[in-house]
Amino acid sequence: MTGLLAVSPLLAVAFGALAVILLEAFARPKKAGGLGYLSVAFLAMAAVLGVRSWGRDYSGFGGQVVLDRTAVLLVVAIAVAGVFVALMSLRYLPRRGMDRGEYYALLLFAVTGMMIMVSTTSLLVVFLGLEVLSVASYALAGLRKDDPKSVEAAVKYFLMGSFAGAFLVFGLALLYGAAGGLEFGRVWGELGSAAPGPRTALWAGMAMVVAGFGFKLALAPFHMWAPDVYEGAPTPVTAFFTVGPKLAGLAVLLRFLEPLGRGDGARPILFWLVWAVAALTMVLGNLGALRQTNLKRLLAYSSIAHSGYILVAVLAADGAGLLFYLAAYLFMTAGAFAVLIAVEGEGADGGEIDGLAGLGRTHPWLAAMFSVFLLSLAGFPPTAGFLAKFYVFSAAVRRGHVVLVVIAVLASLVSVYYYLRVVVVMYMREPGAAAVEVDRENPALDLVLFLCLVGVIQLGVWPGNLLVLIRQAAAALF
């Protein structure tokens, strides 16, 4: 019975996906909006089941699935991200000729894959969840079959995802051969007692697993596919790509690499490889964003840079800081993409920055919310982004990673330029011929914007209640 309770949130989402597919196939609704609301209901059910499991630490299937406090917090965050994306899509899909129920089914399957990833301490189960997420994501990226950019995004995503999957499988094979199992604790336990040969295989397997996750999470130098894929995919799907996989993947990396981060004395070479990946991700993500004129590509590079900041928490073995950063990142990134969907209106996906000229005068509330989200992404107080960076960077300093924190701070200063450039365009330029067409009547999107704005301000000014839950979850992380 506890096994079923441990998988109850992801079963709710999986059943929801099957229900949407069956209704689309047999009921043949003229509009998929009803299926979108049904998807939101199943995601809300999963979140409720997760909340009801708080503190009960269910496990099942021989300990392969664990619903501890960390998993509950991440499952709820993933469900909220799915709700945001579904609500963003309700009016977007009909406007783009994509009003099909399979979109919501694929979204639910992708959410199911992420929930599998965060509810286990076995690399094999993590891989199964990652592949469920990946297959659904490939289809979501190419859902606009009449758009060459969308088709290109799907092909690039599939090819790079397959390449990353090969790295992961080879790394898992090395770990299994050397450790005799793929549970996190077993791998690290064998590492301390293995002979030189198996120890080398273990380190090599870990390095390949980290490289595979690097491709999936768009960590530098494995990030080059991300801007093209994010630009070509439908905008709600891009919002999902920038939020969902990071919630799951970086939490898995923290669980897996936590002994590497808290290790004392001499650091193994894998630590310095992850250190270099974090530094490169922060630097290249921010430098790449400097020259972007397209909003989707700018936010894509921004998401790459934030992956680097969150990876600092992994190196510092700071579970509380990472979970808080992921919560803040969810609200500020989802809010930014909700604004982007609003300003696209009936126009083409991925508007240019210059199209926002005069938005502060024509639509002051929308411009103000976009400014808050951008300032939070840049790390300005009193927003959630400031506290998230403060917690992560201070934990890294306590661990002795001063150089890495200096690089992170300098990279954050670079990001201020391209975030404020958007704000300047909105408030200090007159609207021109390329001005955006704003979607004025979209209650579902307005709800997402409101919730994200409240989340960014709440976590920046009054984070106490959530911090208590996060610290409880972080205590159960390892």
XYZ file of N, CA and C in Angstrom, residues 145-304:
480
model
N 3.966 21.712 -37.001
C 4.578 21.039 -38.150
C 4.689 21.942 -39.373
N 3.907 23.036 -39.396
C 3.963 23.949 -40.533
C 5.010 25.045 -40.351
N 5.688 25.040 -39.225
C 6.695 26.063 -38.932
C 8.083 25.444 -39.041
N 8.914 25.885 -40.006
C 10.250 25.294 -40.161
C 11.103 25.405 -38.897
N 10.967 26.500 -38.153
C 11.760 26.650 -36.935
C 11.363 25.615 -35.881
N 10.068 25.315 -35.800
C 9.619 24.323 -34.835
C 10.120 22.934 -35.204
N 10.075 22.616 -36.482
C 10.587 21.320 -36.937
C 12.091 21.230 -36.689
N 12.804 22.307 -36.983
C 14.238 22.334 -36.720
C 14.527 22.162 -35.233
N 13.729 22.806 -34.396
C 13.917 22.678 -32.945
C 13.743 21.228 -32.507
N 12.718 20.562 -33.028
C 12.479 19.172 -32.645
C 13.624 18.268 -33.081
N 14.123 18.476 -34.302
C 15.223 17.639 -34.807
C 16.487 17.862 -33.987
N 16.816 19.118 -33.723
C 18.013 19.401 -32.920
C 17.883 18.835 -31.517
N 16.718 19.000 -30.943
C 16.500 18.505 -29.585
C 16.615 16.978 -29.552
N 16.040 16.322 -30.562
C 16.099 14.864 -30.615
C 17.532 14.373 -30.783
N 18.275 14.984 -31.688
C 19.648 14.538 -31.930
C 20.535 14.751 -30.707
N 20.457 15.936 -30.114
C 21.280 16.211 -28.943
C 20.810 15.391 -27.737
N 19.501 15.180 -27.616
C 18.991 14.354 -26.531
C 19.432 12.912 -26.668
N 19.460 12.392 -27.895
C 19.939 11.029 -28.117
C 21.416 10.910 -27.778
N 22.184 11.920 -28.160
C 23.605 11.940 -27.844
C 23.810 11.941 -26.329
N 23.035 12.764 -25.622
C 23.138 12.815 -24.159
C 22.709 11.493 -23.546
N 21.661 10.872 -24.108
C 21.222 9.580 -23.600
C 22.296 8.512 -23.727
N 23.064 8.558 -24.823
C 24.160 7.608 -24.990
C 25.220 7.797 -23.910
N 25.552 9.044 -23.601
C 26.497 9.322 -22.512
C 25.979 8.737 -21.196
N 24.700 8.986 -20.919
C 24.126 8.512 -19.668
C 24.152 6.991 -19.571
N 23.766 6.314 -20.641
C 23.710 4.856 -20.613
C 25.107 4.267 -20.430
N 26.082 4.810 -21.137
C 27.450 4.308 -20.986
C 27.958 4.555 -19.568
N 27.681 5.742 -19.029
C 28.078 6.032 -17.657
C 27.403 5.107 -16.657
N 26.100 4.830 -16.854
C 25.388 3.918 -15.966
C 25.953 2.506 -16.047
N 26.344 2.089 -17.264
C 26.942 0.760 -17.414
C 28.248 0.657 -16.633
N 29.076 1.696 -16.699
C 30.327 1.687 -15.932
C 30.055 1.645 -14.425
N 29.097 2.440 -13.975
C 28.787 2.461 -12.547
C 28.237 1.116 -12.080
N 27.366 0.521 -12.882
C 26.800 -0.767 -12.486
C 27.871 -1.854 -12.462
N 28.760 -1.837 -13.457
C 29.811 -2.842 -13.492
C 30.768 -2.733 -12.328
N 31.041 -1.504 -11.880
C 32.017 -1.303 -10.802
C 31.384 -1.391 -9.413
N 30.103 -0.954 -9.284
C 29.469 -0.904 -7.968
C 28.464 -2.026 -7.742
N 28.008 -2.680 -8.815
C 27.018 -3.733 -8.670
C 25.613 -3.235 -8.421
N 25.373 -1.941 -8.558
C 24.054 -1.340 -8.370
C 24.107 0.115 -8.771
N 22.943 0.729 -8.850
C 22.872 2.119 -9.297
C 22.222 3.042 -8.275
N 22.077 2.586 -7.025
C 21.590 3.472 -5.981
C 22.684 4.472 -5.618
N 22.282 5.711 -5.319
C 23.265 6.755 -5.034
C 24.223 6.335 -3.912
N 23.655 5.867 -2.800
C 24.488 5.489 -1.657
C 25.435 4.352 -1.978
N 24.971 3.391 -2.772
C 25.827 2.250 -3.108
C 27.009 2.675 -3.963
N 26.772 3.549 -4.918
C 27.869 4.020 -5.773
C 28.940 4.703 -4.939
N 28.531 5.608 -4.039
C 29.513 6.316 -3.219
C 30.151 5.400 -2.188
N 29.384 4.408 -1.697
C 29.962 3.460 -0.758
C 31.051 2.611 -1.386
N 30.805 2.158 -2.615
C 31.820 1.377 -3.325
C 33.044 2.212 -3.662
N 32.839 3.496 -3.871
C 33.958 4.361 -4.241
C 35.005 4.412 -3.135
N 34.559 4.344 -1.880
C 35.502 4.437 -0.774
C 36.301 3.181 -0.531
N 35.794 2.018 -1.020
C 36.470 0.755 -0.729
C 36.946 0.012 -1.963
N 36.721 0.567 -3.147
C 37.053 -0.146 -4.388
C 38.550 -0.127 -4.652
N 39.007 -1.148 -5.382
C 40.391 -1.201 -5.838
C 40.617 -0.119 -6.885
N 41.891 0.165 -7.218
C 42.162 1.263 -8.170
C 41.433 1.127 -9.505
N 41.343 -0.101 -10.043
C 40.664 -0.269 -11.329
C 39.193 0.071 -11.274
N 38.411 -0.583 -10.386
C 36.994 -0.220 -10.269
C 36.773 1.232 -9.865
N 37.684 1.782 -9.042
C 37.522 3.189 -8.650
C 37.623 4.098 -9.872
N 38.560 3.793 -10.763
C 38.678 4.583 -11.994
C 37.402 4.487 -12.826
N 36.837 3.266 -12.904
C 35.586 3.090 -13.659
C 34.453 3.877 -13.023
N 34.423 3.915 -11.690
C 33.377 4.674 -11.004
C 33.486 6.165 -11.297
N 34.688 6.718 -11.201
C 34.869 8.133 -11.504
C 34.520 8.438 -12.959
N 34.943 7.538 -13.881
C 34.619 7.751 -15.296
C 33.112 7.691 -15.523
N 32.442 6.727 -14.858
C 30.987 6.638 -14.997
C 30.287 7.860 -14.461
N 30.739 8.365 -13.311
C 30.149 9.593 -12.766
C 30.336 10.768 -13.710
N 31.531 10.876 -14.282
C 31.800 11.978 -15.209
C 30.872 11.909 -16.417
N 30.620 10.700 -16.931
C 29.742 10.569 -18.095
C 28.290 10.858 -17.726
N 27.885 10.470 -16.524
C 26.520 10.791 -16.074
C 26.345 12.301 -15.961
N 27.347 12.966 -15.378
C 27.277 14.425 -15.256
C 27.250 15.075 -16.642
N 28.056 14.545 -17.580
C 28.048 15.095 -18.944
C 26.690 14.889 -19.604
N 26.081 13.725 -19.391
C 24.749 13.488 -19.953
C 23.727 14.458 -19.408
N 23.768 14.699 -18.097
C 22.867 15.703 -17.519
C 23.227 17.099 -18.013
N 24.502 17.335 -18.283
C 24.904 18.632 -18.819
C 24.230 18.932 -20.143
N 24.139 17.928 -21.020
C 23.426 18.110 -22.279
C 21.938 18.346 -22.029
N 21.340 17.542 -21.182
C 19.898 17.651 -20.948
C 19.524 18.988 -20.315
N 20.404 19.519 -19.446
C 20.108 20.752 -18.720
C 20.712 21.982 -19.381
N 21.349 21.811 -20.535
C 21.959 22.940 -21.259
C 23.034 23.620 -20.420
N 23.887 22.827 -19.776
C 25.028 23.372 -19.060
C 26.189 23.517 -20.022
N 26.947 24.609 -19.903
C 28.099 24.806 -20.773
C 29.156 23.745 -20.443
N 29.901 23.270 -21.435
C 29.879 23.638 -22.858
C 28.917 22.801 -23.701
N 27.862 22.256 -23.076
C 26.903 21.401 -23.784
C 25.612 22.153 -24.088
N 25.669 23.475 -24.162
C 24.459 24.292 -24.191
C 24.109 24.826 -25.571
N 24.915 24.578 -26.584
C 24.764 25.306 -27.846
C 23.438 25.012 -28.556
N 22.833 23.877 -28.269
C 21.563 23.539 -28.908
C 20.389 24.338 -28.334
N 20.510 24.786 -27.088
C 19.354 25.307 -26.352
C 18.740 26.568 -26.973
N 19.519 27.619 -27.324
C 18.859 28.822 -27.854
C 18.042 28.562 -29.115
N 18.557 27.734 -30.035
C 17.807 27.442 -31.257
C 16.539 26.655 -30.958
N 16.642 25.671 -30.063
C 15.469 24.865 -29.714
C 14.439 25.713 -28.977
N 14.891 26.530 -28.039
C 13.958 27.362 -27.281
C 13.282 28.396 -28.175
N 14.011 28.922 -29.154
C 13.413 29.904 -30.063
C 12.392 29.257 -30.986
N 12.672 28.046 -31.475
C 11.790 27.403 -32.438
C 10.559 26.770 -31.828
N 10.645 26.351 -30.583
C 9.501 25.692 -29.946
C 8.384 26.702 -29.681
N 7.128 26.251 -29.608
C 6.043 27.151 -29.194
C 6.362 27.779 -27.839
N 5.964 29.018 -27.640
C 6.398 29.767 -26.464
C 6.020 29.109 -25.135
N 4.800 28.574 -24.936
C 4.547 27.874 -23.669
C 5.456 26.667 -23.477
N 5.797 25.994 -24.576
C 6.716 24.855 -24.486
C 8.105 25.335 -24.091
N 8.524 26.473 -24.628
C 9.808 27.036 -24.228
C 9.818 27.364 -22.738
N 8.717 27.926 -22.251
C 8.612 28.191 -20.812
C 8.765 26.901 -20.022
N 8.157 25.838 -20.503
C 8.268 24.547 -19.829
C 9.706 24.034 -19.865
N 10.372 24.158 -21.019
C 11.754 23.690 -21.135
C 12.691 24.436 -20.189
N 12.472 25.730 -20.027
C 13.378 26.518 -19.197
C 13.145 26.303 -17.707
N 11.967 25.792 -17.340
C 11.646 25.637 -15.914
C 11.665 24.169 -15.493
N 10.874 23.341 -16.173
C 10.637 21.978 -15.721
C 11.881 21.111 -15.592
N 12.635 20.884 -16.679
C 13.810 20.017 -16.568
C 14.826 20.496 -15.542
N 14.923 21.802 -15.331
C 15.873 22.303 -14.327
C 15.406 21.959 -12.918
N 14.096 22.051 -12.666
C 13.581 21.660 -11.357
C 13.953 20.217 -11.036
N 13.804 19.343 -12.029
C 14.064 17.925 -11.785
C 15.550 17.600 -11.863
N 16.207 18.039 -12.936
C 17.590 17.627 -13.181
C 18.567 18.132 -12.145
N 18.466 19.388 -11.759
C 19.418 19.937 -10.799
C 19.175 19.382 -9.400
N 17.929 19.058 -9.066
C 17.664 18.398 -7.788
C 18.272 16.996 -7.773
N 18.191 16.290 -8.896
C 18.819 14.968 -8.978
C 20.334 15.081 -8.839
N 20.924 16.073 -9.503
C 22.371 16.258 -9.375
C 22.775 16.546 -7.933
N 21.950 17.316 -7.213
C 22.281 17.596 -5.815
C 22.252 16.320 -4.985
N 21.220 15.513 -5.169
C 21.160 14.238 -4.433
C 22.366 13.367 -4.763
N 22.725 13.307 -6.035
C 23.777 12.398 -6.481
C 25.168 12.893 -6.105
N 25.407 14.207 -6.249
C 26.756 14.753 -6.065
C 26.963 15.374 -4.691
N 26.009 15.232 -3.790
C 26.158 15.856 -2.479
C 27.437 15.441 -1.758
N 27.847 14.150 -1.755
C 29.119 13.807 -1.104
C 30.320 14.494 -1.753
N 30.219 14.765 -3.054
C 31.310 15.472 -3.735
C 31.411 16.901 -3.235
N 30.254 17.544 -2.964
C 30.272 18.923 -2.522
C 30.720 19.105 -1.089
N 30.369 18.154 -0.209
C 30.736 18.318 1.192
C 32.034 17.616 1.555
N 32.710 17.014 0.574
C 33.972 16.337 0.853
C 35.038 17.311 1.324
N 35.832 16.886 2.284
C 36.899 17.715 2.828
C 38.241 17.229 2.283
N 39.250 18.048 2.454
C 40.590 17.669 2.019
C 40.750 17.772 0.520
N 41.515 16.849 -0.051
C 41.821 16.882 -1.485
C 40.548 16.640 -2.292
N 40.329 17.450 -3.313
C 39.143 17.320 -4.154
C 39.451 16.411 -5.338
N 38.569 15.479 -5.671
C 38.790 14.657 -6.869
C 38.630 15.494 -8.127
N 39.121 14.960 -9.231
C 39.080 15.716 -10.487
C 37.641 15.976 -10.927
N 36.701 15.075 -10.567
C 35.303 15.290 -10.939
C 34.774 16.566 -10.327
N 35.200 16.893 -9.092
C 34.764 18.137 -8.466
C 35.181 19.332 -9.311
N 36.414 19.322 -9.767
C 36.907 20.468 -10.542
C 36.265 20.522 -11.925
N 35.879 19.367 -12.465
C 35.152 19.379 -13.736
C 33.778 20.035 -13.559
N 33.077 19.684 -12.475
C 31.776 20.305 -12.213
C 31.966 21.790 -11.900
N 33.022 22.123 -11.187
C 33.348 23.526 -10.894
C 33.522 24.307 -12.200
N 34.276 23.732 -13.140
C 34.500 24.404 -14.426
C 33.205 24.530 -15.221
N 32.359 23.501 -15.173
C 31.071 23.561 -15.865
C 30.212 24.683 -15.298
N 30.181 24.820 -13.968
C 29.399 25.890 -13.344
C 29.901 27.261 -13.771
N 31.232 27.441 -13.729
C 31.802 28.741 -14.098
C 31.529 29.052 -15.567
N 31.756 28.078 -16.453
C 31.513 28.300 -17.886
C 30.043 28.598 -18.156
N 29.156 27.893 -17.475
C 27.717 28.091 -17.701
C 27.301 29.509 -17.333
N 27.790 30.008 -16.207
C 27.449 31.370 -15.796
C 28.013 32.399 -16.766
N 29.265 32.216 -17.156
C 29.927 33.210 -18.009
C 29.368 33.176 -19.425
N 29.320 31.998 -20.039
C 28.874 31.910 -21.431
C 27.389 32.218 -21.568
N 26.584 31.830 -20.574
C 25.165 32.153 -20.637
C 24.917 33.648 -20.654
N 25.605 34.363 -19.777
C 25.412 35.815 -19.718
C 26.036 36.531 -20.902
N 27.213 36.104 -21.339
C 27.831 36.738 -22.504
C 27.003 36.488 -23.763
N 26.444 35.279 -23.879
C 25.597 34.992 -25.042
C 24.344 35.838 -25.067
N 23.792 36.164 -23.895
C 22.567 36.972 -23.839
C 22.806 38.428 -24.225
N 24.044 38.897 -24.105
C 24.330 40.311 -24.361
C 23.984 40.732 -25.782
N 24.186 39.850 -26.741
C 24.021 40.235 -28.151
C 22.678 39.803 -28.741
N 21.753 39.368 -27.893
C 20.470 38.892 -28.405
C 19.490 40.046 -28.592
N 18.753 39.990 -29.682
C 17.680 40.957 -29.931
C 16.302 40.304 -29.850
N 16.275 38.986 -29.839
C 15.022 38.235 -29.752
C 14.755 37.885 -28.294
N 13.540 38.120 -27.825
C 13.224 37.914 -26.409
C 13.345 36.455 -25.988
N 12.896 35.521 -26.845
C 12.989 34.117 -26.475
C 14.433 33.661 -26.375
N 15.282 34.121 -27.283
C 16.685 33.733 -27.216
C 17.365 34.371 -26.003
N 16.973 35.611 -25.681
C 17.547 36.261 -24.503
C 17.187 35.476 -23.237
N 15.906 35.078 -23.116
C 15.502 34.314 -21.938
C 16.105 32.912 -21.949
N 16.392 32.388 -23.147
C 17.049 31.083 -23.222
C 18.459 31.156 -22.646
N 19.230 32.166 -23.061
C 20.573 32.327 -22.507
C 20.509 32.657 -21.018
N 19.489 33.411 -20.623
C 19.310 33.699 -19.205
C 19.105 32.414 -18.413
N 18.317 31.492 -18.937
C 18.079 30.228 -18.231
C 19.355 29.405 -18.139
N 20.204 29.486 -19.166
C 21.497 28.791 -19.119
C 22.339 29.356 -17.975
